[in-house]
Coordinates of C-alpha atoms (C1' of nucleotides) in Angstrom, one line a residue:
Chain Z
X1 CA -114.7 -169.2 68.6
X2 CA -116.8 -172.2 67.6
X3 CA -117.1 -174.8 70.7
X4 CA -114.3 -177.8 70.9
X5 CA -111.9 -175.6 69.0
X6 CA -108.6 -174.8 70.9
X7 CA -106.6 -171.2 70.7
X8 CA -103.1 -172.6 70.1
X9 CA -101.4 -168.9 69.5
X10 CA -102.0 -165.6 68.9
X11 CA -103.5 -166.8 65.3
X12 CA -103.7 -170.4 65.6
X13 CA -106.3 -172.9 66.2
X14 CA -106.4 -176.5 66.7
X15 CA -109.6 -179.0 65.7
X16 CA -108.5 -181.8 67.7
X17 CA -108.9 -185.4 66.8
X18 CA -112.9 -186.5 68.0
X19 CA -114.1 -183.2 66.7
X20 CA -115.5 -185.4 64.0
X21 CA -115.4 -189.7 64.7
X22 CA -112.2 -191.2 62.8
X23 CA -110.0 -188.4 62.6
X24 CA -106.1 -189.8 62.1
X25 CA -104.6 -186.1 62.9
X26 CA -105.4 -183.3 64.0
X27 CA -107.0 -180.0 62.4
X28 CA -105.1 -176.6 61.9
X29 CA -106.4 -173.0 61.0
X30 CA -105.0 -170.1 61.0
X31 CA -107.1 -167.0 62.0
X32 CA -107.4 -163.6 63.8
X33 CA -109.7 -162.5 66.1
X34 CA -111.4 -160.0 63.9
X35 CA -111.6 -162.8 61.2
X36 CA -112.9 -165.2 63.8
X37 CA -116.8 -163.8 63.5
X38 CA -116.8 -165.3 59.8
X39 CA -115.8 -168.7 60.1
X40 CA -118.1 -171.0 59.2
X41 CA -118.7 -174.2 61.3
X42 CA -119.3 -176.2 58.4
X43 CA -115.7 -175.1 56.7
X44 CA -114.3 -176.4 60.1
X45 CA -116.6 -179.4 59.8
X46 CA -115.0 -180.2 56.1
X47 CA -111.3 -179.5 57.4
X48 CA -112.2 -181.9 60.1
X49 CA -113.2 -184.4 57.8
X50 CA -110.0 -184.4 55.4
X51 CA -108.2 -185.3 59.0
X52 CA -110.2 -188.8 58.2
X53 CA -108.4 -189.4 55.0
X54 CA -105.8 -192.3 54.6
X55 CA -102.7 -191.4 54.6
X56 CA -102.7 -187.9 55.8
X57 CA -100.0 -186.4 57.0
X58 CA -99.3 -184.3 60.4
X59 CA -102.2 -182.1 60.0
X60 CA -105.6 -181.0 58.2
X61 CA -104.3 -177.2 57.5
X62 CA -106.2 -174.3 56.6
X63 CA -105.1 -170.8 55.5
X64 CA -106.9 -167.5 57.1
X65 CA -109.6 -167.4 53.9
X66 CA -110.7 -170.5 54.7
X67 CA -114.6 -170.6 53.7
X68 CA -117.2 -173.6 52.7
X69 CA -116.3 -175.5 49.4
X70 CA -116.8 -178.6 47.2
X71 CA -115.3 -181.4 49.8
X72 CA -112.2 -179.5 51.4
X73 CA -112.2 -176.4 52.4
X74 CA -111.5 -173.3 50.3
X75 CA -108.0 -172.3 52.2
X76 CA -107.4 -175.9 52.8
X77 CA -103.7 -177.6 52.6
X78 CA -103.4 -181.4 53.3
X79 CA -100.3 -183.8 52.4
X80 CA -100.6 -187.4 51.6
X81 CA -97.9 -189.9 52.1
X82 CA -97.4 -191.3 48.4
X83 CA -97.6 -194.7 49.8
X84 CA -100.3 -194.8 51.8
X85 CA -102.0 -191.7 50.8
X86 CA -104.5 -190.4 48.8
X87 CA -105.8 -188.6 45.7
X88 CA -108.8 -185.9 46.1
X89 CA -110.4 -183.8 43.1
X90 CA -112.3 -182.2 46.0
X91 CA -108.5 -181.4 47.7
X92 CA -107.9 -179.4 44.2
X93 CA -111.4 -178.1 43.2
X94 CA -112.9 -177.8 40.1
X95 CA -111.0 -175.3 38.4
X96 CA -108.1 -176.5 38.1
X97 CA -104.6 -174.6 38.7
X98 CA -106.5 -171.5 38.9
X99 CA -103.5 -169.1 39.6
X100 CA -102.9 -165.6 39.3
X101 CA -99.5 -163.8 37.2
X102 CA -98.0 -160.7 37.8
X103 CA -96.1 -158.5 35.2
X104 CA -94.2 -155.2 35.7
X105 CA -94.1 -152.4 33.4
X106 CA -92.0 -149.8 32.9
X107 CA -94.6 -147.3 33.0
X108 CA -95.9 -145.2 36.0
X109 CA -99.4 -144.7 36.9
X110 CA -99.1 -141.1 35.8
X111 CA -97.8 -142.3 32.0
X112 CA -101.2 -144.3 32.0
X113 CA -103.1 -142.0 33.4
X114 CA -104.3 -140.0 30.3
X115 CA -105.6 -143.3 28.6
X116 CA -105.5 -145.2 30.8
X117 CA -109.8 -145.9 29.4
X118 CA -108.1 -146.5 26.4
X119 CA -105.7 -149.5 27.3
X120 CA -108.2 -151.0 29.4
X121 CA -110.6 -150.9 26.6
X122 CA -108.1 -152.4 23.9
X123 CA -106.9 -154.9 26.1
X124 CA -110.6 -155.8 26.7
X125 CA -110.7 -156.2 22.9
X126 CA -107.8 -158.3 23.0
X127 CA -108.8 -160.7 25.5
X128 CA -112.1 -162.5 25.0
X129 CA -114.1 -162.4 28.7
X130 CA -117.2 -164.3 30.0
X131 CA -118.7 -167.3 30.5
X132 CA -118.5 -169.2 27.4
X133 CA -115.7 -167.2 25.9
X134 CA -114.1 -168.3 22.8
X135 CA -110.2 -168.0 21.1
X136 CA -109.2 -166.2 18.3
X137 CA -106.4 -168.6 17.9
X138 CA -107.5 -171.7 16.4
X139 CA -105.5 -175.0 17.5
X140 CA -106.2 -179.1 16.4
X141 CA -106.4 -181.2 18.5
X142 CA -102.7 -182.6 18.0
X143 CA -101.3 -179.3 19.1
X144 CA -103.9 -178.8 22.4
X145 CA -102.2 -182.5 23.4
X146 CA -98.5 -180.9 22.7
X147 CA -99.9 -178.2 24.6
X148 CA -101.4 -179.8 27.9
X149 CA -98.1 -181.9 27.9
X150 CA -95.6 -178.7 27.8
X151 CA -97.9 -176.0 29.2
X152 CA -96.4 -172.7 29.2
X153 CA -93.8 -173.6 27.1
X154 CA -96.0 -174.7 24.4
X155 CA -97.0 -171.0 24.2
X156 CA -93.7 -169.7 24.6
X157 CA -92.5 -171.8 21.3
X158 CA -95.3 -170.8 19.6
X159 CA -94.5 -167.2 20.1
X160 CA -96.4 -166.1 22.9
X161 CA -93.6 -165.5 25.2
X162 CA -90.0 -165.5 26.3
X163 CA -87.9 -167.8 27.1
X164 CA -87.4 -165.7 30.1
X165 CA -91.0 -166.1 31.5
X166 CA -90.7 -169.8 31.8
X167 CA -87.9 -170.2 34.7
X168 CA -90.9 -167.2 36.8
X169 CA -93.8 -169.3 36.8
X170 CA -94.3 -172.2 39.3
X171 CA -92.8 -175.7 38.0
X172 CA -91.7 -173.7 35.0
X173 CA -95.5 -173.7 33.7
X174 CA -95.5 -177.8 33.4
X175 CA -96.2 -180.1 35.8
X176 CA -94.3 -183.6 33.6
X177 CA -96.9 -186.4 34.9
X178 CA -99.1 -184.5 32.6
X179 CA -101.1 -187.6 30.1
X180 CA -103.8 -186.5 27.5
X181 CA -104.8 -190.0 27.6
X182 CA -106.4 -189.1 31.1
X183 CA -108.3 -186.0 29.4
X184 CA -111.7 -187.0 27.9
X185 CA -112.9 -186.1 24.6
X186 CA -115.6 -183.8 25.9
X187 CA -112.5 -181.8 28.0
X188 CA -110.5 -181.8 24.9
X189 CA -113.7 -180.5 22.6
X190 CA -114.7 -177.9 25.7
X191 CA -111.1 -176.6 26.1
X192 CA -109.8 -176.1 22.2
X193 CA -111.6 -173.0 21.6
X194 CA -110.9 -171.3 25.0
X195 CA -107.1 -170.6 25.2
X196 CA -106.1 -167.5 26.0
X197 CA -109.4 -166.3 27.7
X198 CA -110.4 -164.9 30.8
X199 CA -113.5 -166.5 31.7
X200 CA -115.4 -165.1 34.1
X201 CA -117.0 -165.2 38.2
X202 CA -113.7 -163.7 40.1
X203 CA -111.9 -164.3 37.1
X204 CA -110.0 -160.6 35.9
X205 CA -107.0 -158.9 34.1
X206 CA -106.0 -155.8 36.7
X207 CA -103.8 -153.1 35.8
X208 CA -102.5 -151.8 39.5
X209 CA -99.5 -149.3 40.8
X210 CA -97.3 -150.6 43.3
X211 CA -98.7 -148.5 46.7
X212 CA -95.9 -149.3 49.2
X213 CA -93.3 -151.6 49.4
X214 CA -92.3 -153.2 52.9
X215 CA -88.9 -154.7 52.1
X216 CA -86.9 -152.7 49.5
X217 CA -84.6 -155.6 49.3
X218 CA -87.1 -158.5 48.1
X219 CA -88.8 -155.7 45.7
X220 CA -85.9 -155.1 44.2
X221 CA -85.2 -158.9 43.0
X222 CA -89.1 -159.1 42.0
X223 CA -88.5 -156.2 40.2
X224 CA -90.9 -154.3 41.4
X225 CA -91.3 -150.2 42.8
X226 CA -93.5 -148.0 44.1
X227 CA -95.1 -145.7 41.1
X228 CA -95.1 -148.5 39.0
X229 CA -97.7 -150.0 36.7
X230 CA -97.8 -153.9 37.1
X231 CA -100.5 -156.1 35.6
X232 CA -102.1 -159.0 37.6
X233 CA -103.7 -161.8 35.3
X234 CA -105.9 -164.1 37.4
X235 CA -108.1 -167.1 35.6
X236 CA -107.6 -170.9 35.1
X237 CA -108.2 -173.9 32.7
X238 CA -111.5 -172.7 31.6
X239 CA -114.2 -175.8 30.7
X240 CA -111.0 -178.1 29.7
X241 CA -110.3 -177.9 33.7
X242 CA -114.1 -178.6 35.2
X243 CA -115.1 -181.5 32.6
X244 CA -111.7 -182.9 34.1
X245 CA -112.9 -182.6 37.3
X246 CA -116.3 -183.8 36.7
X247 CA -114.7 -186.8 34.5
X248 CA -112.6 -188.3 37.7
X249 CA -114.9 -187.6 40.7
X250 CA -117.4 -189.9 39.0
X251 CA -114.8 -192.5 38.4
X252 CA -113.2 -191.6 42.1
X253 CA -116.6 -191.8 44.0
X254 CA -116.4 -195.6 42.6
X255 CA -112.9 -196.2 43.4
X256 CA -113.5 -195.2 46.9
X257 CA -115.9 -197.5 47.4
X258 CA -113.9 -200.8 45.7
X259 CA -110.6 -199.5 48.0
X260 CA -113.1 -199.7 51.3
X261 CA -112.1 -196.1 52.2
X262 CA -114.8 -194.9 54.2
X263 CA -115.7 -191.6 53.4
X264 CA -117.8 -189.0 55.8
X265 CA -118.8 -186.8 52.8
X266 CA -119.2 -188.5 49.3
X267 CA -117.5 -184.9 48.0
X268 CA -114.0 -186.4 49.8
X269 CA -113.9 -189.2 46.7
X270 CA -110.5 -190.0 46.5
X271 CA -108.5 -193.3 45.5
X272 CA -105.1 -194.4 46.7
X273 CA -101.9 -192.3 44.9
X274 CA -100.4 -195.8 43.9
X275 CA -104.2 -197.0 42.2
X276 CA -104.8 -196.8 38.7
X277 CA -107.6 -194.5 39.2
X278 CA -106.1 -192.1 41.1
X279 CA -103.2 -192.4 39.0
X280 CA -105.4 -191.1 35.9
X281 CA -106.7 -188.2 38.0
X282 CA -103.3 -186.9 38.6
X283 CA -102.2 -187.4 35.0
X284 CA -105.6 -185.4 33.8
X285 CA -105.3 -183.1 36.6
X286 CA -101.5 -182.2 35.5
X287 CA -103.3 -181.7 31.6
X288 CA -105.6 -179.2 33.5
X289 CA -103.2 -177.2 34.9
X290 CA -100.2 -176.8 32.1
X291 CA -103.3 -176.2 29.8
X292 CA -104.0 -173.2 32.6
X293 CA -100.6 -172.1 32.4
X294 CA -100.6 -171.6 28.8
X295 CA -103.8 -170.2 29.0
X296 CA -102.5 -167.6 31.5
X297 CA -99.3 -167.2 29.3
X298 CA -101.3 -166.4 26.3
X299 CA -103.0 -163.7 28.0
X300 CA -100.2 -161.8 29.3
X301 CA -98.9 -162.5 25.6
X302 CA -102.3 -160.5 24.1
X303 CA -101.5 -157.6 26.5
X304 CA -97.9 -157.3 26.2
X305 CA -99.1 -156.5 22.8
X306 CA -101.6 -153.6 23.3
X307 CA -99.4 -152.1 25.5
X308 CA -96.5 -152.1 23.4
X309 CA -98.6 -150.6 20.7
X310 CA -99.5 -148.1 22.6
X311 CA -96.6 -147.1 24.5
X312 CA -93.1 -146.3 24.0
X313 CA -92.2 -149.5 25.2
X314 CA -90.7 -153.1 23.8
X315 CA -92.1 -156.0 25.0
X316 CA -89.1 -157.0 26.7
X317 CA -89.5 -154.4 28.8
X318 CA -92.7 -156.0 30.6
X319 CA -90.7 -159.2 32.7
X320 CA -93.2 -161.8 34.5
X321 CA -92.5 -161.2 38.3
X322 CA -94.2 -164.7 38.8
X323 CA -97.1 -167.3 38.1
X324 CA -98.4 -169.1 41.3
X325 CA -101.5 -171.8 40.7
X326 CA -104.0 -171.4 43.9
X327 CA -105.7 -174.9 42.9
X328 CA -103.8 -178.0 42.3
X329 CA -102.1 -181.0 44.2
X330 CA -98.3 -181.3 43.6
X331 CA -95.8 -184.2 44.6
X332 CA -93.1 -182.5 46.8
X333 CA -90.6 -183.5 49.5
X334 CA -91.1 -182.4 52.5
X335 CA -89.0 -183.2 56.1
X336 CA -91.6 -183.9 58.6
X337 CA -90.9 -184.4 62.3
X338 CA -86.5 -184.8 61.1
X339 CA -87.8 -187.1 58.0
X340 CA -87.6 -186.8 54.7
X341 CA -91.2 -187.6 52.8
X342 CA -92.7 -188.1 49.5
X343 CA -95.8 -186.3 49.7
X344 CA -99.1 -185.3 47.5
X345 CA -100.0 -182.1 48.7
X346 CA -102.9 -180.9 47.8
X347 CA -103.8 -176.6 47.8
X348 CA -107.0 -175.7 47.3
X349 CA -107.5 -172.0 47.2
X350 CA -103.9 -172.0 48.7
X351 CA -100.8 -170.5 47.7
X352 CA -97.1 -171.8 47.3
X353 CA -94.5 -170.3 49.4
X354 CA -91.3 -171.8 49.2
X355 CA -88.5 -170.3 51.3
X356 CA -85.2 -168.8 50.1
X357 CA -83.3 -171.9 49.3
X358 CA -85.9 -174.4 48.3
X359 CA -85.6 -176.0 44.7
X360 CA -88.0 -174.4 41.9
X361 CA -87.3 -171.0 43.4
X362 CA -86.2 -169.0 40.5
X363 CA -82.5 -168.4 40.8
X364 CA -83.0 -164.9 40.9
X365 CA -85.1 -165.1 43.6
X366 CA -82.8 -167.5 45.8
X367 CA -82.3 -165.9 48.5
X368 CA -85.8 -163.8 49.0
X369 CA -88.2 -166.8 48.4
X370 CA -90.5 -167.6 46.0
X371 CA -93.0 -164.8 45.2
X372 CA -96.5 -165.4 46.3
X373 CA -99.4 -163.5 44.8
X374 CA -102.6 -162.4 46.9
X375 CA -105.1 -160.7 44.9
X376 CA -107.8 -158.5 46.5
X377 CA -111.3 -158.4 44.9
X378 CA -112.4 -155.8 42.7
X379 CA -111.8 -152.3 44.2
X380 CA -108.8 -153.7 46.9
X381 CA -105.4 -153.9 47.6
X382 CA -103.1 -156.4 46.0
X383 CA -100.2 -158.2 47.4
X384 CA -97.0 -159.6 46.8
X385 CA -95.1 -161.6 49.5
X386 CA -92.1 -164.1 49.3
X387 CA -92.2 -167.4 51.0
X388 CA -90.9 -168.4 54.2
X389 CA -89.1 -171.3 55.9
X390 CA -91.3 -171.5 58.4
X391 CA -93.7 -172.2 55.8
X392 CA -91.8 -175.3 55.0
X393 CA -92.1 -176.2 58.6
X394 CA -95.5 -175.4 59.3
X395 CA -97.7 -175.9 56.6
X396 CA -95.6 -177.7 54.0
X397 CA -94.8 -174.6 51.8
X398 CA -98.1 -172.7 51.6
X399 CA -100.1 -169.8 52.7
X400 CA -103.1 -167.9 51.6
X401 CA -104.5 -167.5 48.0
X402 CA -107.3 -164.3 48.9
X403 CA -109.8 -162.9 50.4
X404 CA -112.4 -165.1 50.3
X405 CA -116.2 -164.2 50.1
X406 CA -118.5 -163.1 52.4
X407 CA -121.7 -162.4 50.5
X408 CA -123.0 -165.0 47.9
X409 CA -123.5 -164.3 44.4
X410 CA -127.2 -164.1 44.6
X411 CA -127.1 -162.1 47.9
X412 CA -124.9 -160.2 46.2
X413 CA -126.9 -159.3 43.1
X414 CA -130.0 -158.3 45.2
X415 CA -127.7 -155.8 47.6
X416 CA -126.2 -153.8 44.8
X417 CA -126.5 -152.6 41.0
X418 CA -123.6 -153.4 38.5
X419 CA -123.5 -150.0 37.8
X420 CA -123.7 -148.6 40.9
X421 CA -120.8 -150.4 42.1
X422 CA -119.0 -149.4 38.4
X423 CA -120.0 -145.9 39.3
X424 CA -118.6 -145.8 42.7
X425 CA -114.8 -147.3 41.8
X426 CA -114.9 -144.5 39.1
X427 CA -115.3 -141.9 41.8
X428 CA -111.7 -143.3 42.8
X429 CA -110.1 -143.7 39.5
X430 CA -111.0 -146.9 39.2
X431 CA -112.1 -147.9 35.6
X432 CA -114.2 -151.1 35.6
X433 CA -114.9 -153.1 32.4
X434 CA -117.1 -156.1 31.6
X435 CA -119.7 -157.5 29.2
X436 CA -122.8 -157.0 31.7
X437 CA -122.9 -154.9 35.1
X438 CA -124.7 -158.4 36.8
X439 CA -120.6 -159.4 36.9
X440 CA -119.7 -156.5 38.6
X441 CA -122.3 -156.5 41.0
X442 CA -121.2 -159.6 41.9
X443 CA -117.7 -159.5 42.3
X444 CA -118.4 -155.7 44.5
X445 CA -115.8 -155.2 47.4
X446 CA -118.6 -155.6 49.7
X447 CA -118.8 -159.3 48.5
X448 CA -115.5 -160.3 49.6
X449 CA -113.5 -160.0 52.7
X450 CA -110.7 -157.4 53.1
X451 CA -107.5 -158.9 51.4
X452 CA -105.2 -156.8 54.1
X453 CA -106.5 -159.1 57.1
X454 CA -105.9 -162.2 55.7
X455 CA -102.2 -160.8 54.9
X456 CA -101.8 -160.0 58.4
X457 CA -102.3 -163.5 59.8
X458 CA -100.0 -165.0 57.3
X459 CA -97.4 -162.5 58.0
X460 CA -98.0 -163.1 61.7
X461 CA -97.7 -166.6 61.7
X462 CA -94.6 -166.3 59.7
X463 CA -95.5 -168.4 56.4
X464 CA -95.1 -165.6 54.1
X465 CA -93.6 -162.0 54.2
X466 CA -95.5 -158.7 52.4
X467 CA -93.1 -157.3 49.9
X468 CA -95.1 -155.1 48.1
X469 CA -99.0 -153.8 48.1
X470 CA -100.8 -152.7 44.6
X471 CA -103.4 -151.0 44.5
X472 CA -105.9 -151.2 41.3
X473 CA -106.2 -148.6 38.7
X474 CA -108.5 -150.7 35.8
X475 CA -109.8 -154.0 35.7
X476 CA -111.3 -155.9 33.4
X477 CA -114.0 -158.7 34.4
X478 CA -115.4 -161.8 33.0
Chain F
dA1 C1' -115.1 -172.0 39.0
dT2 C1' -118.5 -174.1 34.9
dG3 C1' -121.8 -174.7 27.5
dT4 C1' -124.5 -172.2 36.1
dG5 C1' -129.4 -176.9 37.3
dC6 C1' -131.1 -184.7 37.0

DNA sequence: ATGTGC
């Protein structure tokens, strides 16, 4: 382990205050030993950093994927008093509410098996990919406002969806601080033509078969059993979300400055939650991700429709297990140390996991937890897990997003051939579809650590529980 | 992640 950390358990690690001058708290991690080997020091140097911030609360967290990003860490979790605290674009990233959906079917991996080249390649046709990626639903700009006020619910009145698929998605698919008057005109103009796409870098539409469940109980509230075809939608909010970013770091590097909040890395810009300027962020920010929600909506909305086209089945018959955004700061309650506080918590490359009896849990969930979605890369197991109380104890309600890379894109490129890699997942039924082999080169399961350790240390710290594991059948890239 | 970069 990196020098001046401390083992604190079996899979936890402290980064105590003087790691880095100024720190107000202290650092958390949660790791393995045979994850240990990839940690980067300058991840720990970022999460060490955030402990700086005013108004943080308790800890500087991060999840077992933790790796190097924009600021915070990727895997990083840290809550802001609403008082005192403050607001980070670098804390949320720049795609905004990137999250991942699941969907059952009724099907079983052997029904698909026969065509399953088929689906994959109409669903493909349904669902524009790649950078750059443009709608074949054309909306004004009136109706993208209506829709990055409501979010999923915009798409559900506009008859991409049930009713039903609302109360399974994270704050119902609409976070309500959500003001257009915080979205530029370039977000606006960047983000009309791309709802309901895919995009593209780790960006994908999976069809998967439930492997093994681990608790028959929880599965059978989600919905979900083994021999089953599920689908596993993962994107974000597109250009709208990043030109949002962009659009309030410049202001926020400013606002740091006039507020006297010293700063050891210009990517931390922030402003106080009660300012004006970080108000705006988290009203643009809340655009961002209902406009991701109905982006992600109107995707499973396009498949829903090839596959009931071409199976025996009703649309109906295709429920949304759940919706969980992996990038985006939320205001929540939380008791710290026997006291109830208002909080900003901010996920970044993080997950949700709210425990059985927690509020937004769906109420047919109450009981298991929320549902917390872990995708694998390209080639890897899936998992779903249910949240935990001691997730609301020890790391305000969250756990881990992924897998998190371990090659970069470049290295990655030079390593392996596109169609090499597409070659080798067809050797184990794995049919792999994208516009140019460089994005599946890329995005290989070489690049990316193995999604099954970082489910171990959340499950072994207790802040989220395997339910099920999917393995992929198809996927479709960006 | 992203009309990949001032």
């Amino acid at each position: 382990m990196l020098k001046g950390i401390t083992r604190i358990g079996e899979c936890e690690w402290e980064v105590p205050i003087g790691y880095v001058p100024d720190m107000r708290v202290p650092g958390r991690f949660f790791l393995s030993d045979e994850l240990a080997p990839s940690l980067e020091e300058g991840a720990v140097r970022q999460l060490a950093h955030v402990a700086t911030m005013p108004g943080i609360v308790k800890y500087s967290l991060a999840m077992p994927d933790i790796h190097w990003g924009y600021g915070f860490p990727i895997g990083g979790v840290a809550a802001f008093d609403m008082e005192t605290g403050v607001i980070s674009p670098g804390g949320v990233g720049f795609d905004i509410n990137c999250g991942v959906r699941l969907m059952t079917t009724p099907l079983t991996a052997d029904e698909i098996a026969s065509n399953k080249r088929e689906v994959i390649e109409a669903v493909f046709r349904a669902v524009p990919t790649g950078v750059g990626s443009r709608s074949s639903v054309t909306i004004s700009s009136g109706e993208l406002d209506r829709m990055m006020v409501k979010g999923a619910a915009w798409a559900v009145e506009h008859g991409f969806g049930l009713e039903a698929d609302l109360a399974c998605c994270e704050e119902q698919g609409c976070m309500q601080q959500a003001d257009t008057a915080a979205v530029s005109g370039k977000a606006k103009t960047r983000g009309m033509p791309q709802l309901g796409t895919l995009g593209s870098g780790n960006h994908f539409l999976e069809f998967q078969v439930v492997a093994e469940v681990y608790d028959e109980a929880a599965a059978a509230a989600f919905g979900v059993e083994v021999g089953q075809v599920c689908i596993m939608i993962h994107c974000g909010s597109r250009g709208l979300g990043h030109q949002v970013c962009t659009d309030h770091l410049k202001v926020l590097e400013q606002a740091a400055r006039r507020y006297q909040i010293q700063l050891p890395d210009r990517q931390l810009a922030c402003a106080p939650l009660t300012s004006p300027e970080g108000e705006a962020y988290f009203k643009g920010m809340a655009c961002a991700a209902n406009y991701a929600w109905a982006n992600r909506q109107m995707i499973m909305h396009s498949t829903r429709k090839v596959m009931e086209k071409m199976y025996d089945i009703d649309y109906e018959d295709m429920p949304l297990v759940y919706d969980v955004a992996h990038n985006v700061a939320k205001r929540e309650e939380h008791m710290v140390d026997g006291r109830r506080r208002q909080l900003c918590v901010h996920r970044k490359g993080a997950t949700r996991a709210f425990g059985p009896d927690c509020h937004d849990v769906p109420e047919r969930y109450s009981g298991v937890g929320q549902p917390v979605i872990i995708p694998g890369s390209m080639g890897t197991s899936s998992y779903l897990l249910h949240g935990t109380e001691t997730a609301m104890v020890r790391t305000f309600g969250s756990t881990c997003h992924g897998a998190g890379r371990v090659l970069s894109r470049t290295k990655a490129k030079k390593m392996m051939r596109g169609q090499d890699v597409r070659a080798r997942l067809l050797k184990r039924g794995i049919y792999v579809r994208a516009h140019h082999d460089s994005a599946i080169a890329e995005e290989a399961p070489e690049s990316y650590k193995p999604s099954d350790e970082v489910v171990n240390v959340v499950n072994a710290v207790g802040i989220s529980r395997p339910v099920a594991r999917l393995e992929p059948l198809g996927v479709i890239k960006g």
